[in-house]
PDB file of C-alpha atoms in Angstrom:
ATOM      1  CA  UNK A  10      13.040   1.483   0.363  1.00 45.00           C
ATOM      2  CA  UNK A  11      15.217  -1.463   1.218  1.00 48.00           C
ATOM      3  CA  UNK A  12      17.701  -2.868  -1.404  1.00 54.00           C
ATOM      4  CA  UNK A  13      19.857  -5.132   0.754  1.00 53.00           C
ATOM      5  CA  UNK A  14      18.319  -8.617   0.016  1.00 52.00           C
ATOM      6  CA  UNK A  15      17.916  -8.421  -3.762  1.00 53.00           C
ATOM      7  CA  UNK A  16      14.164  -9.126  -3.486  1.00 51.00           C
ATOM      8  CA  UNK A  17      13.374  -6.275  -5.776  1.00 53.00           C
ATOM      9  CA  UNK A  18      15.076  -8.269  -8.644  1.00 54.00           C
ATOM     10  CA  UNK A  19      11.908 -10.514  -8.529  1.00 66.00           C
ATOM     11  CA  UNK A  20       9.410  -8.793 -10.958  1.00 81.00           C
ATOM     12  CA  UNK A  21       6.439  -9.066  -8.531  1.00 90.00           C
ATOM     13  CA  UNK A  22       8.237  -7.664  -5.625  1.00 90.00           C
ATOM     14  CA  UNK A  23       9.791  -4.895  -7.935  1.00 88.00           C
ATOM     15  CA  UNK A  24       6.426  -3.917  -8.873  1.00 93.00           C
ATOM     16  CA  UNK A  25       5.046  -3.776  -5.331  1.00 94.00           C
ATOM     17  CA  UNK A  26       8.096  -1.658  -4.303  1.00 93.00           C
ATOM     18  CA  UNK A  27       7.453   0.735  -7.085  1.00 93.00           C
ATOM     19  CA  UNK A  28       3.780   1.029  -5.796  1.00 95.00           C
ATOM     20  CA  UNK A  29       5.013   1.688  -2.327  1.00 96.00           C
ATOM     21  CA  UNK A  30       7.393   4.363  -3.643  1.00 95.00           C
ATOM     22  CA  UNK A  31       4.538   6.061  -5.499  1.00 96.00           C
ATOM     23  CA  UNK A  32       2.346   5.876  -2.416  1.00 98.00           C
ATOM     24  CA  UNK A  33       5.040   7.436  -0.247  1.00 97.00           C
ATOM     25  CA  UNK A  34       5.302  10.242  -2.672  1.00 97.00           C
ATOM     26  CA  UNK A  35       1.536  10.831  -2.620  1.00 98.00           C
ATOM     27  CA  UNK A  36       1.547  10.783   1.084  1.00 98.00           C
ATOM     28  CA  UNK A  37       4.093  13.609   1.188  1.00 98.00           C
ATOM     29  CA  UNK A  38       1.722  15.579  -1.093  1.00 98.00           C
ATOM     30  CA  UNK A  39      -1.191  14.840   1.263  1.00 98.00           C
ATOM     31  CA  UNK A  40       1.060  16.180   4.125  1.00 98.00           C
ATOM     32  CA  UNK A  41       1.633  19.321   2.208  1.00 98.00           C
ATOM     33  CA  UNK A  42      -2.015  19.798   1.386  1.00 98.00           C
ATOM     34  CA  UNK A  43      -2.816  19.194   5.065  1.00 98.00           C
ATOM     35  CA  UNK A  44      -0.369  22.028   6.285  1.00 98.00           C
ATOM     36  CA  UNK A  45      -2.133  24.323   3.739  1.00 98.00           C
ATOM     37  CA  UNK A  46      -5.598  23.438   4.714  1.00 95.00           C
ATOM     38  CA  UNK A  47      -6.350  22.050   1.346  1.00 96.00           C
ATOM     39  CA  UNK A  48      -8.879  19.485   2.352  1.00 93.00           C
ATOM     40  CA  UNK A  49     -10.226  18.901  -1.194  1.00 92.00           C
ATOM     41  CA  UNK A  50      -6.667  18.266  -2.413  1.00 96.00           C
ATOM     42  CA  UNK A  51      -6.089  15.790   0.518  1.00 96.00           C
ATOM     43  CA  UNK A  52      -9.141  13.895  -0.736  1.00 96.00           C
ATOM     44  CA  UNK A  53      -8.079  13.922  -4.287  1.00 96.00           C
ATOM     45  CA  UNK A  54      -4.624  12.505  -3.279  1.00 97.00           C
ATOM     46  CA  UNK A  55      -6.295   9.954  -0.929  1.00 97.00           C
ATOM     47  CA  UNK A  56      -8.122   8.696  -3.983  1.00 96.00           C
ATOM     48  CA  UNK A  57      -5.003   8.370  -6.035  1.00 97.00           C
ATOM     49  CA  UNK A  58      -3.431   6.486  -3.093  1.00 98.00           C
ATOM     50  CA  UNK A  59      -6.399   4.149  -3.036  1.00 97.00           C
ATOM     51  CA  UNK A  60      -6.201   3.578  -6.849  1.00 96.00           C
ATOM     52  CA  UNK A  61      -2.564   2.531  -6.516  1.00 97.00           C
ATOM     53  CA  UNK A  62      -3.306   0.319  -3.493  1.00 97.00           C
ATOM     54  CA  UNK A  63      -6.334  -1.438  -5.050  1.00 96.00           C
ATOM     55  CA  UNK A  64      -4.364  -3.773  -7.375  1.00 96.00           C
ATOM     56  CA  UNK A  65      -1.384  -3.863  -5.070  1.00 96.00           C
ATOM     57  CA  UNK A  66      -3.494  -5.215  -2.207  1.00 97.00           C
ATOM     58  CA  UNK A  67      -5.118  -7.745  -4.522  1.00 96.00           C
ATOM     59  CA  UNK A  68      -1.600  -9.078  -5.438  1.00 97.00           C
ATOM     60  CA  UNK A  69      -0.574  -9.236  -1.765  1.00 97.00           C
ATOM     61  CA  UNK A  70      -3.867 -10.775  -0.390  1.00 98.00           C
ATOM     62  CA  UNK A  71      -4.563 -13.117  -3.225  1.00 97.00           C
ATOM     63  CA  UNK A  72      -0.909 -14.023  -4.282  1.00 96.00           C
ATOM     64  CA  UNK A  73       1.772 -13.317  -1.785  1.00 97.00           C
ATOM     65  CA  UNK A  74       0.141 -13.539   1.608  1.00 98.00           C
ATOM     66  CA  UNK A  75      -1.663 -16.890   1.145  1.00 97.00           C
ATOM     67  CA  UNK A  76       1.706 -18.429   0.256  1.00 97.00           C
ATOM     68  CA  UNK A  77       3.359 -16.847   3.448  1.00 97.00           C
ATOM     69  CA  UNK A  78       0.446 -17.327   5.811  1.00 97.00           C
ATOM     70  CA  UNK A  79       1.300 -20.925   6.868  1.00 96.00           C
ATOM     71  CA  UNK A  80       4.729 -19.767   8.114  1.00 95.00           C
ATOM     72  CA  UNK A  81       3.805 -16.285   9.411  1.00 97.00           C
ATOM     73  CA  UNK A  82       0.055 -16.515  10.276  1.00 97.00           C
ATOM     74  CA  UNK A  83      -0.080 -13.725  12.919  1.00 97.00           C
ATOM     75  CA  UNK A  84       1.972 -11.368  10.842  1.00 97.00           C
ATOM     76  CA  UNK A  85      -0.030 -11.857   7.746  1.00 98.00           C
ATOM     77  CA  UNK A  86      -3.319 -11.465   9.741  1.00 98.00           C
ATOM     78  CA  UNK A  87      -2.009  -8.237  11.171  1.00 98.00           C
ATOM     79  CA  UNK A  88      -1.092  -6.860   7.745  1.00 98.00           C
ATOM     80  CA  UNK A  89      -4.411  -7.757   6.256  1.00 98.00           C
ATOM     81  CA  UNK A  90      -6.244  -6.037   9.207  1.00 98.00           C
ATOM     82  CA  UNK A  91      -4.247  -2.860   8.583  1.00 98.00           C
ATOM     83  CA  UNK A  92      -5.196  -3.035   4.894  1.00 98.00           C
ATOM     84  CA  UNK A  93      -8.886  -2.856   6.036  1.00 98.00           C
ATOM     85  CA  UNK A  94      -8.233   0.080   8.425  1.00 97.00           C
ATOM     86  CA  UNK A  95      -6.399   1.941   5.686  1.00 98.00           C
ATOM     87  CA  UNK A  96      -8.994   1.201   3.077  1.00 97.00           C
ATOM     88  CA  UNK A  97     -11.912   2.485   5.194  1.00 94.00           C
ATOM     89  CA  UNK A  98     -10.292   5.975   5.758  1.00 95.00           C
ATOM     90  CA  UNK A  99      -9.119   6.269   2.213  1.00 96.00           C
ATOM     91  CA  UNK A 100     -12.735   5.366   0.843  1.00 94.00           C
ATOM     92  CA  UNK A 101     -14.119   8.247   2.921  1.00 93.00           C
ATOM     93  CA  UNK A 102     -12.374  10.529   0.345  1.00 94.00           C
ATOM     94  CA  UNK A 103     -15.230   9.607  -2.047  1.00 89.00           C
ATOM     95  CA  UNK A 104     -17.886  10.638   0.521  1.00 83.00           C
ATOM     96  CA  UNK A 105     -18.821  13.778   2.438  1.00 75.00           C
ATOM     97  CA  UNK A 106     -15.328  14.371   3.750  1.00 71.00           C
ATOM     98  CA  UNK A 107     -15.744  18.172   3.717  1.00 70.00           C
ATOM     99  CA  UNK A 108     -18.577  17.753   6.224  1.00 78.00           C
ATOM    100  CA  UNK A 109     -16.479  15.679   8.768  1.00 87.00           C
ATOM    101  CA  UNK A 110     -14.026  17.942  10.453  1.00 91.00           C
ATOM    102  CA  UNK A 111     -12.225  14.960  11.927  1.00 94.00           C
ATOM    103  CA  UNK A 112     -11.368  13.340   8.503  1.00 95.00           C
ATOM    104  CA  UNK A 113      -8.251  15.248   7.673  1.00 96.00           C
ATOM    105  CA  UNK A 114      -6.614  14.370  11.079  1.00 97.00           C
ATOM    106  CA  UNK A 115      -7.884  10.642  10.687  1.00 96.00           C
ATOM    107  CA  UNK A 116      -6.339  10.612   7.137  1.00 97.00           C
ATOM    108  CA  UNK A 117      -2.945  11.823   8.420  1.00 98.00           C
ATOM    109  CA  UNK A 118      -3.056   9.242  11.293  1.00 98.00           C
ATOM    110  CA  UNK A 119      -3.983   6.505   8.777  1.00 98.00           C
ATOM    111  CA  UNK A 120      -1.156   7.544   6.516  1.00 98.00           C
ATOM    112  CA  UNK A 121       1.230   7.222   9.456  1.00 98.00           C
ATOM    113  CA  UNK A 122      -0.047   3.607   9.807  1.00 98.00           C
ATOM    114  CA  UNK A 123       0.383   3.148   6.016  1.00 98.00           C
ATOM    115  CA  UNK A 124       3.953   4.370   6.149  1.00 97.00           C
ATOM    116  CA  UNK A 125       4.769   1.813   9.040  1.00 97.00           C
ATOM    117  CA  UNK A 126       2.945  -0.899   7.112  1.00 98.00           C
ATOM    118  CA  UNK A 127       4.990  -0.288   4.037  1.00 97.00           C
ATOM    119  CA  UNK A 128       8.139  -0.617   6.081  1.00 95.00           C
ATOM    120  CA  UNK A 129       6.880  -3.885   7.535  1.00 96.00           C
ATOM    121  CA  UNK A 130       6.364  -5.280   3.993  1.00 95.00           C
ATOM    122  CA  UNK A 131       9.590  -3.940   2.464  1.00 93.00           C
ATOM    123  CA  UNK A 132      11.814  -4.983   5.417  1.00 91.00           C
ATOM    124  CA  UNK A 133      10.089  -8.087   6.432  1.00 92.00           C
ATOM    125  CA  UNK A 134       7.533  -9.576   4.062  1.00 94.00           C
ATOM    126  CA  UNK A 135       9.361  -9.010   0.766  1.00 93.00           C
ATOM    127  CA  UNK A 136      12.697 -10.468   1.822  1.00 90.00           C
ATOM    128  CA  UNK A 137      11.049 -13.401   3.638  1.00 93.00           C
ATOM    129  CA  UNK A 138       9.069 -14.228   0.470  1.00 93.00           C
ATOM    130  CA  UNK A 139      12.460 -15.051  -1.243  1.00 89.00           C
ATOM    131  CA  UNK A 140      12.911 -17.772   1.203  1.00 88.00           C
ATOM    132  CA  UNK A 141       9.518 -19.081   1.464  1.00 93.00           C
ATOM    133  CA  UNK A 142       7.727 -18.987  -1.889  1.00 94.00           C
ATOM    134  CA  UNK A 143       8.380 -21.781  -4.328  1.00 95.00           C
ATOM    135  CA  UNK A 144       8.231 -21.508  -8.143  1.00 93.00           C
ATOM    136  CA  UNK A 145       4.398 -22.327  -8.258  1.00 96.00           C
ATOM    137  CA  UNK A 146       3.592 -19.697  -5.580  1.00 95.00           C
ATOM    138  CA  UNK A 147       5.557 -17.075  -7.462  1.00 94.00           C
ATOM    139  CA  UNK A 148       3.581 -18.081 -10.610  1.00 94.00           C
ATOM    140  CA  UNK A 149       0.374 -17.561  -8.515  1.00 96.00           C
ATOM    141  CA  UNK A 150       1.597 -14.036  -7.596  1.00 95.00           C
ATOM    142  CA  UNK A 151       2.328 -13.260 -11.200  1.00 93.00           C
ATOM    143  CA  UNK A 152      -1.123 -14.489 -12.280  1.00 95.00           C
ATOM    144  CA  UNK A 153      -2.775 -12.240  -9.772  1.00 95.00           C
ATOM    145  CA  UNK A 154      -0.833  -9.389 -11.041  1.00 94.00           C
ATOM    146  CA  UNK A 155      -1.676 -10.113 -14.704  1.00 93.00           C
ATOM    147  CA  UNK A 156      -5.394 -10.277 -13.711  1.00 93.00           C
ATOM    148  CA  UNK A 157      -5.450  -7.035 -11.757  1.00 92.00           C
ATOM    149  CA  UNK A 158      -2.763  -4.950 -13.539  1.00 88.00           C
ATOM    150  CA  UNK A 159      -1.222  -1.942 -11.871  1.00 83.00           C
ATOM    151  CA  UNK A 160      -2.261   1.661 -11.256  1.00 81.00           C
ATOM    152  CA  UNK A 161       0.482   4.223 -10.935  1.00 76.00           C
ATOM    153  CA  UNK A 162      -0.192   7.837 -10.329  1.00 72.00           C
ATOM    154  CA  UNK A 163       0.400  10.339 -13.184  1.00 63.00           C
ATOM    155  CA  UNK A 164       3.172  12.758 -12.581  1.00 55.00           C
ATOM    156  CA  UNK A 165       2.056  16.134 -11.132  1.00 56.00           C
ATOM    157  CA  UNK A 166       2.466  19.264 -13.208  1.00 38.00           C
TER     158      UNK A 166
END
């Protein structure tokens, strides 16, 4: 993940970045499970990713993005649309994924989208937030984080 602009020194961005890093690690485990044909494990990991992204997305969409939307309306709208696409496929891990032979490949395709999405946020949104958000807007981001908390995966054994 990026470290060039110093945005990670801001507590909210630092937490969002740690969540991105956790998700990237989980994605690598999904890819391993996919290579091994372990569909149930893929679904388990997809649920873990969704659990991390739940509060993460809330902070972005109810704290960070509203403050940035006036300056970057198309970019923020595109990121929110990607959130919806990613959520749909991850949510299928709670359903009859074993009966859908297309789900594993759709999950892998979606995780590719997620990886690119993370790069857009890390390299674009988060550094831009340093320049765009004022103190009151950062306080709103922090308030959303306080309300939703954080969910990080447990280390694998």
